[in-house]
XYZ file of C-alpha atoms in Angstrom:
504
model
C -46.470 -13.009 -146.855
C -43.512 -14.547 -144.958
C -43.474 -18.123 -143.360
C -44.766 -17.139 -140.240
C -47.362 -14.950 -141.046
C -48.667 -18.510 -143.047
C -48.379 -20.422 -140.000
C -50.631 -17.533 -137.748
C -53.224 -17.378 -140.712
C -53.263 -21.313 -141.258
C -53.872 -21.565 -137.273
C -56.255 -18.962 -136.892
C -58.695 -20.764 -139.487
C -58.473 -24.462 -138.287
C -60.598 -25.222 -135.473
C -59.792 -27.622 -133.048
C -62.514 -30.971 -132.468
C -63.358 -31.985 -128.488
C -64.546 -35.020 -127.709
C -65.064 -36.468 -131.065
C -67.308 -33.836 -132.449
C -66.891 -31.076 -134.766
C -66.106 -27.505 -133.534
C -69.284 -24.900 -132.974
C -70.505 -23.067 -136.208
C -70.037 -20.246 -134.529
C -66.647 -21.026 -133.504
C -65.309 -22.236 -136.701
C -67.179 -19.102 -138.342
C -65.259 -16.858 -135.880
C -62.262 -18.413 -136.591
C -62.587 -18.312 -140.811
C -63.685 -14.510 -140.690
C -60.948 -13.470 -138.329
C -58.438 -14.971 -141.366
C -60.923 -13.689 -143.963
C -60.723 -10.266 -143.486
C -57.345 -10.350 -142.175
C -56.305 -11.748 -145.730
C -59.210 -12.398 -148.030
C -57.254 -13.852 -151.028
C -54.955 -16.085 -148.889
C -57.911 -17.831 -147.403
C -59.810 -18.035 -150.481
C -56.622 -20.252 -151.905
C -56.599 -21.948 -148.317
C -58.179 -25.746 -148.306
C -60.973 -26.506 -146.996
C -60.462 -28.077 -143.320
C -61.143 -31.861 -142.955
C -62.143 -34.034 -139.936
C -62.505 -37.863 -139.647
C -65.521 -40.093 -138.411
C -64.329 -38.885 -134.489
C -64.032 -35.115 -135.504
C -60.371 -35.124 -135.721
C -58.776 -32.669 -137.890
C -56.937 -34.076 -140.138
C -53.344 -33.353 -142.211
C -53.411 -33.657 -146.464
C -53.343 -36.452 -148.096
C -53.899 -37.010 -152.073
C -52.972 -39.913 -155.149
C -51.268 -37.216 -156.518
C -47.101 -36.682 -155.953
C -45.683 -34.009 -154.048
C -44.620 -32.284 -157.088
C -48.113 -32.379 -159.121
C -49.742 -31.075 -155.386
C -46.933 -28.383 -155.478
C -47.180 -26.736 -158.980
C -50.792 -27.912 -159.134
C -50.384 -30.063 -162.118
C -52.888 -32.149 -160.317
C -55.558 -29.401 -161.774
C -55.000 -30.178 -165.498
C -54.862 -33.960 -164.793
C -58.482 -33.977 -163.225
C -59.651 -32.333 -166.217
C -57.843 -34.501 -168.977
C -58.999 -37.735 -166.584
C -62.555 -36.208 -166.760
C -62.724 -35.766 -170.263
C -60.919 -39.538 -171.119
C -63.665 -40.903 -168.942
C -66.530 -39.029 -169.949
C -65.529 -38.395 -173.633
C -68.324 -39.440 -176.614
C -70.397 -40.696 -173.903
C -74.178 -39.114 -173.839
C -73.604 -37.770 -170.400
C -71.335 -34.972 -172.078
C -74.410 -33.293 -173.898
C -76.318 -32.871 -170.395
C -73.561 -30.937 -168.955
C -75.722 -27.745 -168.538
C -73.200 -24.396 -169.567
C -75.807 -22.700 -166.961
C -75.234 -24.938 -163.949
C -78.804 -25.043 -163.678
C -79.965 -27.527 -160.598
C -83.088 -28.606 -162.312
C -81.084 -30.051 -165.428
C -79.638 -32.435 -162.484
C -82.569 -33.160 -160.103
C -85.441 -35.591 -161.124
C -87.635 -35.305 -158.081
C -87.777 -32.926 -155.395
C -87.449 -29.795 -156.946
C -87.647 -27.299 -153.274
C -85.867 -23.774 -154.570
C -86.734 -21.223 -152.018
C -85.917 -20.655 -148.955
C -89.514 -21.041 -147.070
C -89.674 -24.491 -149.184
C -86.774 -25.425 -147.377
C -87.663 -24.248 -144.047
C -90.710 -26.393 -143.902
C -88.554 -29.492 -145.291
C -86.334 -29.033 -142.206
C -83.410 -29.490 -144.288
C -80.642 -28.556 -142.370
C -79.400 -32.628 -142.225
C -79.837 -35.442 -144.562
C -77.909 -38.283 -145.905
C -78.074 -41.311 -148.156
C -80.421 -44.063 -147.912
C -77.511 -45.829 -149.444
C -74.365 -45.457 -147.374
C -71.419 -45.569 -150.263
C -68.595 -48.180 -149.123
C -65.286 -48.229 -149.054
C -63.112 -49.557 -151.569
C -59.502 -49.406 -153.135
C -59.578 -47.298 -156.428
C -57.644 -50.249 -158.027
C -54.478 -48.387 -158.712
C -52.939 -49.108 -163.268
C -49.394 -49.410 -161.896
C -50.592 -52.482 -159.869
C -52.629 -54.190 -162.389
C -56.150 -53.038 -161.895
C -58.457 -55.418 -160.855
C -55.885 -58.392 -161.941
C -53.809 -57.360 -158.121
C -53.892 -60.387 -156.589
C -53.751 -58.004 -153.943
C -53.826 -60.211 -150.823
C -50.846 -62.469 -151.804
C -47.941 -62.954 -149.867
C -45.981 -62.419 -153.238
C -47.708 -59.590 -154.539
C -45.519 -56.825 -154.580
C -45.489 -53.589 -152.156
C -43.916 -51.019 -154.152
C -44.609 -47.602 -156.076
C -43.382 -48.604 -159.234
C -44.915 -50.155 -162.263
C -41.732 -52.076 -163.232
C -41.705 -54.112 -160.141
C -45.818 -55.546 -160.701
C -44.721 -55.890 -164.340
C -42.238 -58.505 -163.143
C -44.549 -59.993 -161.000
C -47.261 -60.456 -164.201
C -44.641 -62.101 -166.013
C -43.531 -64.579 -163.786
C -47.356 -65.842 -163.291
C -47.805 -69.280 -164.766
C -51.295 -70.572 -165.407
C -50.980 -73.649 -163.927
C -51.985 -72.782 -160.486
C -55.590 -71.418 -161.640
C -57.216 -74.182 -160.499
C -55.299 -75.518 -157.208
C -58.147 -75.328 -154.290
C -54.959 -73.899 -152.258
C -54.324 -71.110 -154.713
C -57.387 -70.167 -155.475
C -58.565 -67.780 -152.521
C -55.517 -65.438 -153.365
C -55.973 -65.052 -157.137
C -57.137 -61.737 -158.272
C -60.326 -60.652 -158.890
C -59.801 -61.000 -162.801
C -58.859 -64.369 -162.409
C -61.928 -65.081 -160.326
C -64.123 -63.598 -163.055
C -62.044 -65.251 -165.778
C -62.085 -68.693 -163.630
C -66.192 -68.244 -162.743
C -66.943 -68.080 -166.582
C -65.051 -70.682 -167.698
C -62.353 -68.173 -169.793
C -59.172 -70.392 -170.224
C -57.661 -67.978 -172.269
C -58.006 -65.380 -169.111
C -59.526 -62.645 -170.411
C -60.153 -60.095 -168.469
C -56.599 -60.665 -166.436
C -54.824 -60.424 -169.635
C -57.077 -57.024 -170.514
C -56.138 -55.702 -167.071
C -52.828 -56.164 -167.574
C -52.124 -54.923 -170.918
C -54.092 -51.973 -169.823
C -51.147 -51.382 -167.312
C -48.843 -51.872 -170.360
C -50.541 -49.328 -172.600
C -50.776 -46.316 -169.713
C -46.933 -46.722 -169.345
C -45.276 -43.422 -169.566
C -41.633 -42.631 -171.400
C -39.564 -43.359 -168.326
C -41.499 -46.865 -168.062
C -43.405 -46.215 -165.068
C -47.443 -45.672 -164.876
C -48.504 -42.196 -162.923
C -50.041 -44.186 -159.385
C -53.445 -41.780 -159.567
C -54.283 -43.835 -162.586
C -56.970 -46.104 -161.702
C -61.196 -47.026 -161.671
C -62.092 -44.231 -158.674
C -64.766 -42.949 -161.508
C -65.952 -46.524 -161.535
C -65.687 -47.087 -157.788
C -67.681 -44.100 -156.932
C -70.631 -44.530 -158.424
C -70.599 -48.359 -157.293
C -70.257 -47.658 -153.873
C -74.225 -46.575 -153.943
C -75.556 -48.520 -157.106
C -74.694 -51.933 -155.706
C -75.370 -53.406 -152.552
C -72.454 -53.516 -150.049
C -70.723 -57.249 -150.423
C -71.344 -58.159 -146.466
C -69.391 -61.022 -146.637
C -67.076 -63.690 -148.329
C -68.969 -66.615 -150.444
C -68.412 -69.322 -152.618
C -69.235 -70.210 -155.975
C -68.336 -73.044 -158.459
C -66.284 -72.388 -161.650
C -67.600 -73.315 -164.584
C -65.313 -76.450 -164.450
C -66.871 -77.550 -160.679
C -64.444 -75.666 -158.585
C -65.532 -73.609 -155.744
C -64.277 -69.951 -155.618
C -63.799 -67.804 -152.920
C -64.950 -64.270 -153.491
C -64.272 -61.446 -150.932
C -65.726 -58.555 -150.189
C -63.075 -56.816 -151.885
C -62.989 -59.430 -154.676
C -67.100 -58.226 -155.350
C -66.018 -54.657 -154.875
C -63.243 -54.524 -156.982
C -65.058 -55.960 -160.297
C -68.219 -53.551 -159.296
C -65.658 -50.995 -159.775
C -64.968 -51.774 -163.367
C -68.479 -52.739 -164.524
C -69.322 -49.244 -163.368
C -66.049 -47.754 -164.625
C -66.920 -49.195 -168.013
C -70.278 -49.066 -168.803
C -72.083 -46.325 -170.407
C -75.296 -45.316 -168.588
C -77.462 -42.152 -168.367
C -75.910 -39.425 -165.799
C -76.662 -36.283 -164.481
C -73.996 -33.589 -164.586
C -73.346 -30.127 -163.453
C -70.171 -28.163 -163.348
C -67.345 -26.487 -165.857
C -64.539 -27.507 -167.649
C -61.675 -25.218 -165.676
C -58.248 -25.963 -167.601
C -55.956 -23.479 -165.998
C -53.466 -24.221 -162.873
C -53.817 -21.018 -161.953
C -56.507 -18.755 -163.259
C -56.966 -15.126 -162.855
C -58.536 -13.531 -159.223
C -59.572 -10.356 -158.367
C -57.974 -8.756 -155.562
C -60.237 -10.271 -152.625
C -58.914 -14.112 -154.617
C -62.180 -14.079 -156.170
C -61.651 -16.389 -159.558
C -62.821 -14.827 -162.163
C -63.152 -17.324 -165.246
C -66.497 -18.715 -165.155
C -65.187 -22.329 -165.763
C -63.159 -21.988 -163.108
C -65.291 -20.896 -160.616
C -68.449 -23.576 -161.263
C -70.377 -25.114 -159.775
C -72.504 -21.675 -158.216
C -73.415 -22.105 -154.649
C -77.120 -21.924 -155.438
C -76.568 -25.180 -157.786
C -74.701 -26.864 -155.451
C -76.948 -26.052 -151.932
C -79.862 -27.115 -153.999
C -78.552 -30.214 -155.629
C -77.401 -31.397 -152.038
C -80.630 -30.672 -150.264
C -83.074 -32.120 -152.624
C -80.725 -34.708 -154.202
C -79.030 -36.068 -150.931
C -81.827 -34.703 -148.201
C -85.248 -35.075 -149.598
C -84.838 -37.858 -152.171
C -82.102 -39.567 -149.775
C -79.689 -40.612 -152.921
C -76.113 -40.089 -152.800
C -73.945 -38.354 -155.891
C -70.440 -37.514 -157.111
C -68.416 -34.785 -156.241
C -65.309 -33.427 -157.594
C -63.207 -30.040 -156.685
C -60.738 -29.296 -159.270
C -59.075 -26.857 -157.140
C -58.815 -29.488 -154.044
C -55.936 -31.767 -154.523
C -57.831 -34.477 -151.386
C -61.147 -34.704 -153.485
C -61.582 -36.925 -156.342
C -64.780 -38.344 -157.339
C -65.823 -38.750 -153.803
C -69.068 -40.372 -153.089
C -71.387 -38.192 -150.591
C -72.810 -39.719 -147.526
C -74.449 -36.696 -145.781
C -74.523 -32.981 -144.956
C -75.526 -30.774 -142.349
C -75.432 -26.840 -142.694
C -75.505 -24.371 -140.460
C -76.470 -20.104 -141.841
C -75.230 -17.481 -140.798
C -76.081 -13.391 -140.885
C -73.609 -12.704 -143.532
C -73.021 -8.740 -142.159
C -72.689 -9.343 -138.489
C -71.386 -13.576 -139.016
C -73.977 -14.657 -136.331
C -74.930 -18.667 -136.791
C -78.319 -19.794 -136.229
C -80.254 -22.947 -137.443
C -82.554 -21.068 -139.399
C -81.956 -19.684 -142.775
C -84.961 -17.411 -142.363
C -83.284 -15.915 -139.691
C -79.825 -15.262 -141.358
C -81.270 -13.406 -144.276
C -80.506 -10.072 -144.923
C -81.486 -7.425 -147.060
C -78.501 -7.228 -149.655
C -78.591 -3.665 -149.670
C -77.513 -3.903 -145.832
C -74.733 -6.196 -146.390
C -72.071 -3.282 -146.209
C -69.052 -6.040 -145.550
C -69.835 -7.653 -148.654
C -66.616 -8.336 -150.810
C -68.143 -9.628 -153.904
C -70.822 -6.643 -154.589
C -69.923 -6.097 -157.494
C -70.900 -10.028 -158.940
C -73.993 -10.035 -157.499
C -77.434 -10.945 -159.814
C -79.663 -7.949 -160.373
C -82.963 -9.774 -159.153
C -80.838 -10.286 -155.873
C -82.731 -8.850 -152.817
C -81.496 -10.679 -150.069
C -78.225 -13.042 -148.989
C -77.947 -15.580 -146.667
C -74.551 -17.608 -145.485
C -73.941 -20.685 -145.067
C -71.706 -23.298 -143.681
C -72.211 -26.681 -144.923
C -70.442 -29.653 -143.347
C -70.139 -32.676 -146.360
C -69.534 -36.363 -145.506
C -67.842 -38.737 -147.909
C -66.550 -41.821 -148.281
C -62.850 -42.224 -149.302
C -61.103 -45.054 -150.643
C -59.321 -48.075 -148.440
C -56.701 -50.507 -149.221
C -58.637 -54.129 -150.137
C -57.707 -56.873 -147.827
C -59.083 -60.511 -147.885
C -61.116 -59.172 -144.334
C -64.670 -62.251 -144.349
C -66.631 -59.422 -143.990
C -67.482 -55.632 -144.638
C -70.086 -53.108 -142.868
C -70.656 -49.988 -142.539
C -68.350 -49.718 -139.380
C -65.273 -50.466 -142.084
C -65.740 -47.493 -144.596
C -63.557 -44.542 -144.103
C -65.486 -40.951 -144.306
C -64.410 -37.279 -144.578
C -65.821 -34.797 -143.400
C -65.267 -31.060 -145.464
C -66.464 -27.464 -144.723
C -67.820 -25.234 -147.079
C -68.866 -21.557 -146.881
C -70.632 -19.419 -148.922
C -73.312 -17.088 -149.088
C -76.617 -17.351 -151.266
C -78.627 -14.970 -153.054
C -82.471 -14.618 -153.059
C -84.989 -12.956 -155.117
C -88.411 -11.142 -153.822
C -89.927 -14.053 -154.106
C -87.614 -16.263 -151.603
C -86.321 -18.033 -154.517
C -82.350 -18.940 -154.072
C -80.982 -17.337 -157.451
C -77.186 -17.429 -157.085
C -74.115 -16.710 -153.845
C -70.751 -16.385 -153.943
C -68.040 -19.013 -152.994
C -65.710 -17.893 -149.215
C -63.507 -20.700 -150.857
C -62.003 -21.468 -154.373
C -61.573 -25.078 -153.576
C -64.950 -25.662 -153.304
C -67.353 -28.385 -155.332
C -66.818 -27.227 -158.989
C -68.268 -31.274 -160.814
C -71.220 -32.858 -159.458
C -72.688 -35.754 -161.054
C -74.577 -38.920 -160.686
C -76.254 -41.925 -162.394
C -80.028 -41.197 -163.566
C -82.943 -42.774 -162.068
C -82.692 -46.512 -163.032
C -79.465 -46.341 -164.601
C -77.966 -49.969 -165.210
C -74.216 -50.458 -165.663
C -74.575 -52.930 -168.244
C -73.503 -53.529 -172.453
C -76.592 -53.271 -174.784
C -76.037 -57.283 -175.636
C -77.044 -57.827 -172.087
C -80.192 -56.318 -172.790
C -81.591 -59.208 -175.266
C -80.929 -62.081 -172.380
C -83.932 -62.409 -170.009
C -82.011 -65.175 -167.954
C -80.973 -64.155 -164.355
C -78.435 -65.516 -161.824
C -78.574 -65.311 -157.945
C -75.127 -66.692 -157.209
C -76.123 -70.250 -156.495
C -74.872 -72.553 -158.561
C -72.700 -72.449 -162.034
C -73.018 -68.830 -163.774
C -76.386 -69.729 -166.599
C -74.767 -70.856 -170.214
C -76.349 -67.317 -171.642
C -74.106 -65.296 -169.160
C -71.602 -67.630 -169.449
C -71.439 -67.014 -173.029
C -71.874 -63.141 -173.293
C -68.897 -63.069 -170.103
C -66.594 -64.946 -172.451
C -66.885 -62.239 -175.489
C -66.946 -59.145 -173.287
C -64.166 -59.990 -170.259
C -61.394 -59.537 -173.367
C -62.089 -56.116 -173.943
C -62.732 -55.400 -170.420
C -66.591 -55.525 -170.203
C -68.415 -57.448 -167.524
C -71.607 -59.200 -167.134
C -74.225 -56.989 -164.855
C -76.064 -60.125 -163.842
C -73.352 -61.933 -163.215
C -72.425 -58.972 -160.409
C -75.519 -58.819 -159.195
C -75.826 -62.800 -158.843
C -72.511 -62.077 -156.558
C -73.674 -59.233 -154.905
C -76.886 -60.974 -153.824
C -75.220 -64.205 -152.443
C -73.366 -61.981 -150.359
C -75.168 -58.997 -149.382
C -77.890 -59.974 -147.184
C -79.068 -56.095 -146.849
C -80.668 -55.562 -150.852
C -79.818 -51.791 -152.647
C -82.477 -49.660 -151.770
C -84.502 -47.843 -154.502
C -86.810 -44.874 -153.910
């Protein structure tokens, strides 16, 4: 296919937003099929189109470097990431090799399409709104940027912040004047007393240890596995507060400050999750003709999993969850907010609002281009398009205070088709996309970020005041090796969230 033909096809997909909404189903569907079966294995490889909070469409943008984005070495560093992250912890043995949706879901259950029809599923969202946060870039220090100073470097290179690290000189810690622009190690460090600064000087030779051969740090390194699951299991930090050290000092914590050390409590805590998805580690694995991908890891999570994960997990029970797309170099670990789907008569590409409505008998879907993968029990087929909020990560800034209104959120489409049984039950589909959701996960019902030492001290903390001696003490032996103090969050969090986490 030559440049131009690229261009037409790349144009004929995207739809165009007006007045701050999202194009028709019907129009974007128009649009996608006209591509589709123009050049089915070109748009299967295209990405998914993106819109911001207003509906604007917008252009790529990734942690990754032009070159990993072009020879899609960003594929095998999601996996390697995933693995380093995930490895040895007890969340590995629930990954389910079947994708099955009820290994993931712990409450609403719904799995046919009537069930879903009465639930009036077609929207739902979080109880929960994830925030907005930075994913505390390696090459910058981690959580030990003092991120807001007018020193602090701006610069894509590890060498430069490695300068900067040096040159600090502890003397400052404890000048009122200083203080507000210290990172949010040092806060931590300061807050418990720590004079040998633990968890700064674990941040930073952190940094030090991920350096590569040519001295630099890769700039995707960083806590967005931490972040993500924080940004719905802890309260949003609505504004800046003040706490004394443990040597009478006040420190000023920002929202960011809060947000950052959520991050790495989350990041490095091991806690009971829920997983679904394969383990694809191939740039660029085999397709059939129509761009179909045929390795099973590769082509994970199954639209059946994923509708009904969404629309129990983030619909009825109202919780948010994790999503990764291995194939989709501008989703990482993204934090969902909400979804609303629109089906579609897979044979004649009609949209409607009700999935009853778009089903077909399989046997008259004649246009089909994945026959030949279809389940035996399969009677009938369904499409869908599924619009998917998330939140995305921002730049931390010393701003007094966060809400909702500060977050940035994506909006993705996905389309793909679903298979039903006699019985109504929704038994499998097939993907209209290969960079679609292929890792879905999310902490368990009551899951606590926290080290099992925490779990022997009864004593909590609310924010007012000095941090308790028992906290005090646990913070000092942990912050060295990079381990924080849940209550000691949470006494943060509460002092400066005046809207508590919601449970249901």
């Amino acid at each position: 296919m030559n440049a131009a033909s690229r261009i037409f096809l790349f144009v004929s997909l995207v739809s165009v937003s007006v007045h701050g909404q999202l194009p028709t189903a019907s129009h974007r569907l128009e649009r996608f099929f006209d591509s589709f079966d123009r050049d089915p294995a070109r748009t299967m490889d295209l990405l998914p189109p993106k819109y911001d909070s207003h509906g604007r469409l917008l252009k790529g943008s990734s942690q990754f470097s032009p070159d990993e984005t072009a020879d899609r070495s960003y594929v095998l560093i999601k996996e390697q990431v995933r693995q380093d992250h995930f490895s040895g912890r007890k969340i590995l043995a629930e990954i389910n090799p079947s994708n099955d949706y009820l290994s993931f879901l712990e409450k609403s259950k719904l799995d046919s399409i009537d069930q879903l029809a009465v639930a009036s599923l077609d929207s739902g969202s979080s109880e929960n709104i994830p925030w907005s946060g930075e994913y505390w870039a390696t090459y910058r220090g981690g959580v030990a940027a003092r991120y807001a100073a007018a020193d602090f470097p701006e610069s894509g290179s590890w060498k430069d912040y490695e300068k900067f690290f040096q040159d600090i000189t502890r003397t400052d810690y404890l000048d009122p004047q200083i203080i507000p622009d210290l990172s949010p190690a040092e806060k931590y460090d300061l807050l418990i007393g720590d004079k040998n600064m633990g968890l700064t000087n674990w941040s930073i030779q952190t940094s030090k240890f991920s350096v590569d051969g040519k001295g630099e740090i890769e700039t995707w390194f960083g806590l967005c596995h931490g972040w993500a699951p924080a940004a719905f299991m802890m309260a949003r930090p609505e504004h800046a507060i003040e706490v004394p050290s443990a040597d009478g000092v006040a420190i000023k914590f920002y929202p960011d400050d809060i947000k950052a050390l959520s991050s790495l409590l989350w990041a490095n805590s091991r806690f009971k999750n829920h997983f679904v998805g394969g383990r694809c580690s191939e740039k660029n694995p085999t397709k059939d003709p129509q761009g179909r991908i045929l390795r099973g890891e590769c082509w994970d999570v199954n639209p059946a999993t994923f509708h009904l994960i969404v629309l129990n997990h983030l619909g009825v029970d109202r919780k948010s969850l994790v999503m990764d797309a291995n194939f989709d170099y501008e989703v990482w670990n993204q934090p969902l907010v909400k979804y609303q789907v629109h089906y579609f008569n897979p044979q004649d590409r009609k949209a409607t609002d009700s999935i009853v409505a778009a089903k077909i008998p399989l046997q008259n879907f004649s246009a089909d281009k994945f026959g030949k993968y279809r389940s035996s029990q399969a009677k009938f087929v369904v499409g869908v398009i599924m619009d998917l909020t998330y939140t995305v990560e921002k730049r931390a800034s010393h701003t007094e205070v966060n809400s909702p209104s500060d977050d940035f959120q994506r909006t993705v489409q996905y389309i793909y088709d679903l298979e039903i049984d006699n019985s109504g039950k929704i038994i499998g589909g097939e993907w209209y996309q290969n960079a679609h959701p292929d890792f879905l996960w999310a902490p368990a019902d009551g899951a606590v970020a926290q080290i099992p030492s925490e779990t022997l001290i009864s004593t909590e903390w609310d924010g007012n005041g000095p941090v308790p001696e028992d906290l005090r003490q646990l913070g000092l032996r942990t912050a060295k090796k990079g381990f924080l103090v849940n209550k000691i969050l949470q006494g943060l969090n509460k002092k400066a969230s005046s809207t508590p986490l919601k449970v249901n």
